[in-house]
mmCIF file of C-alpha atoms in Angstrom:
data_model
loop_
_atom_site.group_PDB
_atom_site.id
_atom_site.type_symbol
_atom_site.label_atom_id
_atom_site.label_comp_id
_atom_site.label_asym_id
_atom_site.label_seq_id
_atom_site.Cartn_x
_atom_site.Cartn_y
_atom_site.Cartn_z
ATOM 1 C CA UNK T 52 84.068 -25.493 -16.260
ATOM 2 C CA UNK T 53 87.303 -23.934 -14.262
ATOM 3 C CA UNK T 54 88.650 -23.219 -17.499
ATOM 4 C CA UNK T 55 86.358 -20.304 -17.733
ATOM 5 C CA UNK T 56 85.723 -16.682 -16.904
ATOM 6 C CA UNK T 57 83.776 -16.740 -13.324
ATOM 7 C CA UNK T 58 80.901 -14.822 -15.068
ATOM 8 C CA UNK T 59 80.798 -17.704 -17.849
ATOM 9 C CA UNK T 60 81.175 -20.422 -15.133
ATOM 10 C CA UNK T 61 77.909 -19.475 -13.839
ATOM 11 C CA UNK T 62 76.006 -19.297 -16.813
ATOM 12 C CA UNK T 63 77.176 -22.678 -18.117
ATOM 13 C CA UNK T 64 77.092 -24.313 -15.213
ATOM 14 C CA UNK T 65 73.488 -25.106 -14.802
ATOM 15 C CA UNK T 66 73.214 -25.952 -18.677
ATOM 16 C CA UNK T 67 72.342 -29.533 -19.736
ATOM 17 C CA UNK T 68 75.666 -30.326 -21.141
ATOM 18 C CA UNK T 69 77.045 -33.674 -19.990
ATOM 19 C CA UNK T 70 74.182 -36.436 -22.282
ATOM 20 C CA UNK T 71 76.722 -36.105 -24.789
ATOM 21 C CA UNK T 72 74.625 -34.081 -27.499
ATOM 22 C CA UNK T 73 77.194 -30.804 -26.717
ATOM 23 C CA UNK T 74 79.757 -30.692 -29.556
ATOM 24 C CA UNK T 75 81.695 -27.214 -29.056
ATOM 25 C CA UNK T 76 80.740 -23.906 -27.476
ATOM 26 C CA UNK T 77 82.260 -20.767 -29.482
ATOM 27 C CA UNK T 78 83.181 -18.008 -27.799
ATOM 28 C CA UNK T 79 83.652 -14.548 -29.518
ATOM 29 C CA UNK T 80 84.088 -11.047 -28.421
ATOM 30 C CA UNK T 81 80.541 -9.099 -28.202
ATOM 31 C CA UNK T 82 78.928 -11.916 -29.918
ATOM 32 C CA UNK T 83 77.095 -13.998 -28.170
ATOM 33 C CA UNK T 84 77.939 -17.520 -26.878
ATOM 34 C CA UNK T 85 77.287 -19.997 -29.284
ATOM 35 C CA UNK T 86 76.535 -23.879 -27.906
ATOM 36 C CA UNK T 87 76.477 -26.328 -30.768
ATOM 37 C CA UNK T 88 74.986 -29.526 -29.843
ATOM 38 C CA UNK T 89 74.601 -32.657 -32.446
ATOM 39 C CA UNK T 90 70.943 -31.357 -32.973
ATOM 40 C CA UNK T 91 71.488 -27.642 -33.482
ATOM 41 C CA UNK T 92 72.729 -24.566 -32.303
ATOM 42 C CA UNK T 93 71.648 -22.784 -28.749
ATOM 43 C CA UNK T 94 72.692 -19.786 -26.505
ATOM 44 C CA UNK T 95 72.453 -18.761 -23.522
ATOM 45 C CA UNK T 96 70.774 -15.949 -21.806
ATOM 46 C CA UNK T 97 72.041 -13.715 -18.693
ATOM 47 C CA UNK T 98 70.562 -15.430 -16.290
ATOM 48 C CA UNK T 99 71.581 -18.820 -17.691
ATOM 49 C CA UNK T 100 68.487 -19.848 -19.662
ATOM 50 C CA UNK T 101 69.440 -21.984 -23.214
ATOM 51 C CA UNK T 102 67.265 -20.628 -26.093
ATOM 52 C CA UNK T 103 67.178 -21.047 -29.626
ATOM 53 C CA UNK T 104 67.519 -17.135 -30.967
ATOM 54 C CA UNK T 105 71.257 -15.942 -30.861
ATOM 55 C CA UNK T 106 70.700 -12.518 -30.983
ATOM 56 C CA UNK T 107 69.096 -12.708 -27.504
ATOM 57 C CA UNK T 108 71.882 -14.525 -25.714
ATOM 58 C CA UNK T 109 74.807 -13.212 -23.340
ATOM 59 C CA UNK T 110 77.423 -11.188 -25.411
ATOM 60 C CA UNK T 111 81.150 -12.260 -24.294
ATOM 61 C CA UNK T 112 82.928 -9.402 -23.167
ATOM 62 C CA UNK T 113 86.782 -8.741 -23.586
ATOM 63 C CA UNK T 114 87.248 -9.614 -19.907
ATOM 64 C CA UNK T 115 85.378 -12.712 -19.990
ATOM 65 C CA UNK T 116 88.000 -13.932 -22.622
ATOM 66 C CA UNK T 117 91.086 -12.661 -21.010
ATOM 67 C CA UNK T 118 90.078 -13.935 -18.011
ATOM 68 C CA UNK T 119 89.259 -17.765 -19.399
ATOM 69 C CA UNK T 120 93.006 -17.212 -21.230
ATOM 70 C CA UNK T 121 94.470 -16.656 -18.149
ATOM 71 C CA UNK T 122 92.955 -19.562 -16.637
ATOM 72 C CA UNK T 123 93.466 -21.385 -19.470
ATOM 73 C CA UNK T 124 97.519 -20.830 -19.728
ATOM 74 C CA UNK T 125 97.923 -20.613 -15.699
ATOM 75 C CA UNK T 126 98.737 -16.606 -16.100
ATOM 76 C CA UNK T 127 101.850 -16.832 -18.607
ATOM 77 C CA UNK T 128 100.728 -17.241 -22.659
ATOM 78 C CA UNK T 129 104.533 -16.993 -23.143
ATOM 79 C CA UNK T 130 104.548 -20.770 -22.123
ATOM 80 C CA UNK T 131 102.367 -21.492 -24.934
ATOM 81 C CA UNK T 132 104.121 -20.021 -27.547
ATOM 82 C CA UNK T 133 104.568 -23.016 -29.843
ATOM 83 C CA UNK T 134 100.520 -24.096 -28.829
ATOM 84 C CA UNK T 135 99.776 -20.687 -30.352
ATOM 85 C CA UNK T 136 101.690 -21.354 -33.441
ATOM 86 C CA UNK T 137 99.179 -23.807 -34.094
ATOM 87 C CA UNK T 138 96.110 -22.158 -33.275
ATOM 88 C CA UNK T 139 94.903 -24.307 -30.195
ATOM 89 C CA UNK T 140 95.768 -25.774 -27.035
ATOM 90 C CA UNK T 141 94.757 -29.906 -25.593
ATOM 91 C CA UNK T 142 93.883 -29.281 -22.130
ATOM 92 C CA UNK T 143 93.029 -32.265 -19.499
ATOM 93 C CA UNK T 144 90.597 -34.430 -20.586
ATOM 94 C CA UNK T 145 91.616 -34.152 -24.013
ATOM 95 C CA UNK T 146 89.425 -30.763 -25.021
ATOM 96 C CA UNK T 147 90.781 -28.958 -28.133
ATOM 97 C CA UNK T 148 90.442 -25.079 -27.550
ATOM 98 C CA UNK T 149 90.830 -23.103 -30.728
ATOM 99 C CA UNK T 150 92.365 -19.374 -31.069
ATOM 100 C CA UNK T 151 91.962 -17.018 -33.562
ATOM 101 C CA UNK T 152 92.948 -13.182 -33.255
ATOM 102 C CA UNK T 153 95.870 -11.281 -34.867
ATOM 103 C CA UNK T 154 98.529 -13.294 -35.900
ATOM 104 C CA UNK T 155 102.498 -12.605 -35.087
ATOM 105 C CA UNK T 156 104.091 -13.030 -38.838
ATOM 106 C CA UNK T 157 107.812 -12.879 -38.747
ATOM 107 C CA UNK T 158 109.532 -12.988 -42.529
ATOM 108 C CA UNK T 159 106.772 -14.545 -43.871
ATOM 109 C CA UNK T 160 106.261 -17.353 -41.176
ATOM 110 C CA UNK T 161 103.241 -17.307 -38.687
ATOM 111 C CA UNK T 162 105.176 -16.760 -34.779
ATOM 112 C CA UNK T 163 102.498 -16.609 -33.016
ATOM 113 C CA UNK T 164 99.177 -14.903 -31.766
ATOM 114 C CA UNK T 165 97.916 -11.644 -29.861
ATOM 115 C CA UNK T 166 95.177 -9.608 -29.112
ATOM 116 C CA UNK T 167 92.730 -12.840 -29.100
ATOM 117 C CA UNK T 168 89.420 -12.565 -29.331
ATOM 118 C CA UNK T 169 88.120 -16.065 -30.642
ATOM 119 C CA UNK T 170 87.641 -18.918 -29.544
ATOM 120 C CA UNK T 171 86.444 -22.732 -30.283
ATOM 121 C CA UNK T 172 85.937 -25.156 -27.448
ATOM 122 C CA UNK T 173 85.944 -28.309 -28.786
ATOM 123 C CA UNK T 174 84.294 -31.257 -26.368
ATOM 124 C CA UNK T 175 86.205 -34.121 -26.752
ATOM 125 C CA UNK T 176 84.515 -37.733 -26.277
ATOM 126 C CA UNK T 177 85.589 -41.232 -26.735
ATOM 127 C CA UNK T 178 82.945 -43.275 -28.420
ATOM 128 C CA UNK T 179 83.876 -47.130 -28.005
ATOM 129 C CA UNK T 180 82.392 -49.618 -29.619
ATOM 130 C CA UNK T 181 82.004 -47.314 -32.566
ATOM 131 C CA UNK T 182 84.347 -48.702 -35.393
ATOM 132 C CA UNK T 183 82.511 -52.445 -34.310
ATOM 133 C CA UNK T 184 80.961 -52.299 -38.049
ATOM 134 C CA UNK T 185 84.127 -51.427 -39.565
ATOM 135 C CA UNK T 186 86.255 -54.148 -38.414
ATOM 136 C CA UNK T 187 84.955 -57.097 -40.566
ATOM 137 C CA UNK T 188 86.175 -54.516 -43.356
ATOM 138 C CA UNK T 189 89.757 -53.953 -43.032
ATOM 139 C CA UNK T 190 90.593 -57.385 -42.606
ATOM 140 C CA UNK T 191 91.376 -59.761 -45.338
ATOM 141 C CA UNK T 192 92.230 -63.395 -44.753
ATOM 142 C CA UNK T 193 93.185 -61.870 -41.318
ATOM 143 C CA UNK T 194 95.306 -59.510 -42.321
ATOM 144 C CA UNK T 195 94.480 -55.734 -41.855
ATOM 145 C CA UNK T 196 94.301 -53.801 -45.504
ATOM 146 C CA UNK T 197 95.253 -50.149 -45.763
ATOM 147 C CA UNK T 198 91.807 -48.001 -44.477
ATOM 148 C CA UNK T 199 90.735 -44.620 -45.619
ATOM 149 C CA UNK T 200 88.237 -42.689 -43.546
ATOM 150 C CA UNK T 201 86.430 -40.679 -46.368
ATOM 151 C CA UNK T 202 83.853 -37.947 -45.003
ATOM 152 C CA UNK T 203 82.950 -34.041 -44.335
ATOM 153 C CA UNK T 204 84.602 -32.091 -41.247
ATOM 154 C CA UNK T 205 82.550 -33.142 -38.305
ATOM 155 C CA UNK T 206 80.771 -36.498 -39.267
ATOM 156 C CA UNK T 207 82.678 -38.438 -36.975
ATOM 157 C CA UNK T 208 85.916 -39.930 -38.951
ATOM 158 C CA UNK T 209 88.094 -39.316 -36.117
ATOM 159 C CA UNK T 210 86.462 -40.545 -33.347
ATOM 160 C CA UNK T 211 86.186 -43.339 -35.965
ATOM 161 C CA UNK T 212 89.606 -43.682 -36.961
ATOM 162 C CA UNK T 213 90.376 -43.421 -32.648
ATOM 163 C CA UNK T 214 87.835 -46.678 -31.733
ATOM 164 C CA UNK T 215 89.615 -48.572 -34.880
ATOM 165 C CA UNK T 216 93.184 -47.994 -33.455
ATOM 166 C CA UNK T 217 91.963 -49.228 -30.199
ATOM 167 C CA UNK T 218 90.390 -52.591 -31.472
ATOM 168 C CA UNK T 219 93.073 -53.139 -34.154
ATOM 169 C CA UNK T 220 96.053 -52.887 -31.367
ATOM 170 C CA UNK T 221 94.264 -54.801 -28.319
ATOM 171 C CA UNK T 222 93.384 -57.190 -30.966
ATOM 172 C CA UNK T 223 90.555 -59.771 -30.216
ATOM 173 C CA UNK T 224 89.713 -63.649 -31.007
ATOM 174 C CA UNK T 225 89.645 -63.667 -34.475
ATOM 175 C CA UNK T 226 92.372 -60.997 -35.492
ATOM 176 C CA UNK T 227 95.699 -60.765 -32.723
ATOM 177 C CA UNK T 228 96.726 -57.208 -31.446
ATOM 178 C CA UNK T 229 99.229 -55.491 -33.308
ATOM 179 C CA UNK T 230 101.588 -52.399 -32.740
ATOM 180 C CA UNK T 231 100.045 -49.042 -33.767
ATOM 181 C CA UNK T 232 102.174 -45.913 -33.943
ATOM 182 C CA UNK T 233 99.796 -42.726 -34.184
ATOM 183 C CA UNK T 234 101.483 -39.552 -35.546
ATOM 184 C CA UNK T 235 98.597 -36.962 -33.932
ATOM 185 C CA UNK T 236 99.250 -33.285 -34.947
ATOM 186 C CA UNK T 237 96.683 -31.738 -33.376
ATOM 187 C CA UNK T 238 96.189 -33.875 -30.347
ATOM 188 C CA UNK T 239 92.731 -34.901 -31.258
ATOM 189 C CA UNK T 240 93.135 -38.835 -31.609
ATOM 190 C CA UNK T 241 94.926 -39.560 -28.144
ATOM 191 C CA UNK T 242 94.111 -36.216 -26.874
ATOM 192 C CA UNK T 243 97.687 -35.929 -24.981
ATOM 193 C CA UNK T 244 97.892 -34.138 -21.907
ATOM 194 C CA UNK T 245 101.315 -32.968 -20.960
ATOM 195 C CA UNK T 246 102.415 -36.258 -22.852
ATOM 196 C CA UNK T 247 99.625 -38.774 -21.539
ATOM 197 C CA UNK T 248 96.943 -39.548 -23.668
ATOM 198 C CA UNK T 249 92.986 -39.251 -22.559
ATOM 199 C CA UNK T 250 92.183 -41.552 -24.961
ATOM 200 C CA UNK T 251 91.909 -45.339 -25.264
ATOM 201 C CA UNK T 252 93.959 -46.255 -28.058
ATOM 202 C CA UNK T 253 94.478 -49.868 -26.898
ATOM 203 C CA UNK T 254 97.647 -51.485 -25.465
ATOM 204 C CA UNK T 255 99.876 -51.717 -28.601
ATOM 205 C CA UNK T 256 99.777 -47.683 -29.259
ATOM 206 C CA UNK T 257 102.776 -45.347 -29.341
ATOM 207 C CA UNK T 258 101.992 -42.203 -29.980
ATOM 208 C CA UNK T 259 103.611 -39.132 -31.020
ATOM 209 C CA UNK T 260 102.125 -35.443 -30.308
ATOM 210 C CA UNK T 261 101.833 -32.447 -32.007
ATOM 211 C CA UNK T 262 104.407 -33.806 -34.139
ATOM 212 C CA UNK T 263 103.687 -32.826 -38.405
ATOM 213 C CA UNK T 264 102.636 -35.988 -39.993
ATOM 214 C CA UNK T 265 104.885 -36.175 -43.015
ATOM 215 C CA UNK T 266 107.784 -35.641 -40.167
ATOM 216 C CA UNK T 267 106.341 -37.980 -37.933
ATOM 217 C CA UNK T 268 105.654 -41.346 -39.832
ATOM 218 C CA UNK T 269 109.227 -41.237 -40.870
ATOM 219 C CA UNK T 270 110.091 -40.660 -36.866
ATOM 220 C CA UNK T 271 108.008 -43.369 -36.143
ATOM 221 C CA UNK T 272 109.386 -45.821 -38.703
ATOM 222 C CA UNK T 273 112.583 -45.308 -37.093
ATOM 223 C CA UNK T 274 111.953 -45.408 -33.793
ATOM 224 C CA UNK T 275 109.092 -47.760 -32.791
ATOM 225 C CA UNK T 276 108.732 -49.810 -35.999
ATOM 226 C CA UNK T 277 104.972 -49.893 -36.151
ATOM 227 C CA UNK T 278 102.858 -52.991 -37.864
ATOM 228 C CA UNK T 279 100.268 -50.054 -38.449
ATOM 229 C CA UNK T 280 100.815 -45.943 -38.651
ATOM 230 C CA UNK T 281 97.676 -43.846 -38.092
ATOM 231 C CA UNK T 282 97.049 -40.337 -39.215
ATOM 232 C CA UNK T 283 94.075 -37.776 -39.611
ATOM 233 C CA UNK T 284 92.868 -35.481 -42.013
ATOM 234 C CA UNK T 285 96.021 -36.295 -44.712
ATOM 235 C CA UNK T 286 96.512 -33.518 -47.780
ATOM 236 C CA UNK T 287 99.184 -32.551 -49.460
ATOM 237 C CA UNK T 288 102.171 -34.054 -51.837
ATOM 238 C CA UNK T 289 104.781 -34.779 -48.165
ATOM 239 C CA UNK T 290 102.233 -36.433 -46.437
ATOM 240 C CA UNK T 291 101.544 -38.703 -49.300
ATOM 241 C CA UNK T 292 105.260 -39.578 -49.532
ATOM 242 C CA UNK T 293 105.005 -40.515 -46.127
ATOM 243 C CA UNK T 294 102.246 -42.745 -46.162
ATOM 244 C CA UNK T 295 103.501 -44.062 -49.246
ATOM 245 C CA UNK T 296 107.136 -44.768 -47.539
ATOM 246 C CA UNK T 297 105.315 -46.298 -44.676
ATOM 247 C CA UNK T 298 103.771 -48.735 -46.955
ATOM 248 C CA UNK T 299 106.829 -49.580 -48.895
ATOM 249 C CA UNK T 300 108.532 -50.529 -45.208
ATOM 250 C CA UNK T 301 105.358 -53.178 -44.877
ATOM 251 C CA UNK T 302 103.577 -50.687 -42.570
ATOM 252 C CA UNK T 303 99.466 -50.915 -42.746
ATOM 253 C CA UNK T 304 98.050 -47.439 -43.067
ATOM 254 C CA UNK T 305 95.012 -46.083 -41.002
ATOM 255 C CA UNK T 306 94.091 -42.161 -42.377
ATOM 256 C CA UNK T 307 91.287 -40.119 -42.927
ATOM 257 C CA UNK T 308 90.659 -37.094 -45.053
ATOM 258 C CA UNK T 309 88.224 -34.437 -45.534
ATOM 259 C CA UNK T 310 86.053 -34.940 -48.606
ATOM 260 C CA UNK T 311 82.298 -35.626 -49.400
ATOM 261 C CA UNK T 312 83.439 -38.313 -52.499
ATOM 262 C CA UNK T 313 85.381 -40.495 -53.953
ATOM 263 C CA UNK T 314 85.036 -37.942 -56.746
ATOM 264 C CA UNK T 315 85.611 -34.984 -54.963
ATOM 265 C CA UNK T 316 88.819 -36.578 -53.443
ATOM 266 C CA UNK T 317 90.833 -37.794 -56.884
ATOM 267 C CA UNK T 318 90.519 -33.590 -57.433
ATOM 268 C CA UNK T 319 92.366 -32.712 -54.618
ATOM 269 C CA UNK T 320 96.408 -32.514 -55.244
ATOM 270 C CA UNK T 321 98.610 -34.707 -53.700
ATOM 271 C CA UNK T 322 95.919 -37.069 -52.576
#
């Protein structure tokens, strides 16, 4: 909650938000708060109230967002610069805010952001115990096959792909732990804060942030020589180099990537 505006502190702060149902809560200027929860969508009224119509909920005002950005970058977006280039910032706990406004373009290359007016907050939440179902899967003969993580944006495959990275480095009886290095461009698998991750991702982890993932395997090869390298949401030709030069070093490859077939994914190029 200190992350936002004092007016939008008190009207979240009495919300049922913490059984784990709230996903995200959008924030956009003279629109009104969105809550989405794994059940639906809410608002929320003046007074604090959740209800189900939109168009009678709280309207987020151009203070109310420069205030939560100040709070957000302690007073001095210039520190953020490179966070911007992105389009988000990891804060403690792991939470993924997104930005959108009007975007700084210098000779054709995205700088970074002003005048913004958008934003996604995006709960973060550790679910162990999840992959349990998968792990009889991606062993064979005790030894850990490559793993794909096939499915639509937000059904899950990364806090999938974070609960298998956990089991598969602390190991248990059957399979022993192994090394795991985790190349996580947006800071959504280990969620690092100021280079700690909030995440579990078991003993054996090494982890490299907001590093690009074509970039990073390689790194990672180098550096830490992994048994395993995991990745999220692959696409495109250099990221399939990657994985495929990870995998010609003996490397075992963890991914996921957006896509509602098997079908649907031999279409895409470069995967």
């Amino acid at each position: 909650m200190k992350i936002f505006s004092r007016r939008l502190r008190k009207l979240l702060s009495g919300l049922p938000v913490d059984d784990g149902r709230l996903q995200e809560i959008r924030l956009r200027v003279r629109a009104p708060i969105l809550l989405r929860f794994r059940d639906g969508e809410r608002s929320v009224t003046d007074s604090g109230r959740m209800i189900s119509n939109p168009a009678e909920g709280y309207r987020v005002t151009p203070d109310d967002l420069k205030e939560t950005l100040d709070y957000l970058s302690g007073y001095s977006m210039y520190a953020y610069e490179e966070e911007l280039r992105q389009g988000f910032l990891t804060i403690q706990g792991g939470h993924r805010i997104g930005l959108a406004g009007r975007a700084v373009v210098e000779a054709g290359v995205l700088r970074s952001m002003k005048y913004i007016t958008f934003m996604n907050i995006r709960l973060a939440r550790e679910i162990r115990g999840c992959a349990d179902g998968l792990i009889p899967f991606v062993y064979q003969e005790g030894n850990l096959c490559h793993t794909l993580i096939l499915s639509p944006p937000g059904a899950g495959k990364t806090t999938l792909l974070r609960d298998l990275i956990r089991q598969i480095s602390d190991g248990n009886r059957k399979h022993p732990g192994m090394t795991v290095g985790v190349v996580d461009e947006r800071s959504e698998i280990g969620a690092c804060y100021q280079g700690i991750p909030q995440n579990d991702l078991g003993i054996r982890t090494d982890i490299l942030d907001a590093s690009p993932k074509a970039q990073g395997m390689m790194m990672l090869i180098r550096t830490m020589s992994p048994e395993a390298v995991a990745v999220d949401e692959i696409g495109g030709n250099a990221d399939v180099e990657a994985l495929e030069h990870c995998m010609n070093c003996g490397c075992k490859i963890l991914a996921t990537v957006h896509g509602s077939s098997i079908e649907e994914l031999k279409k895409k190029d470069g995967v």
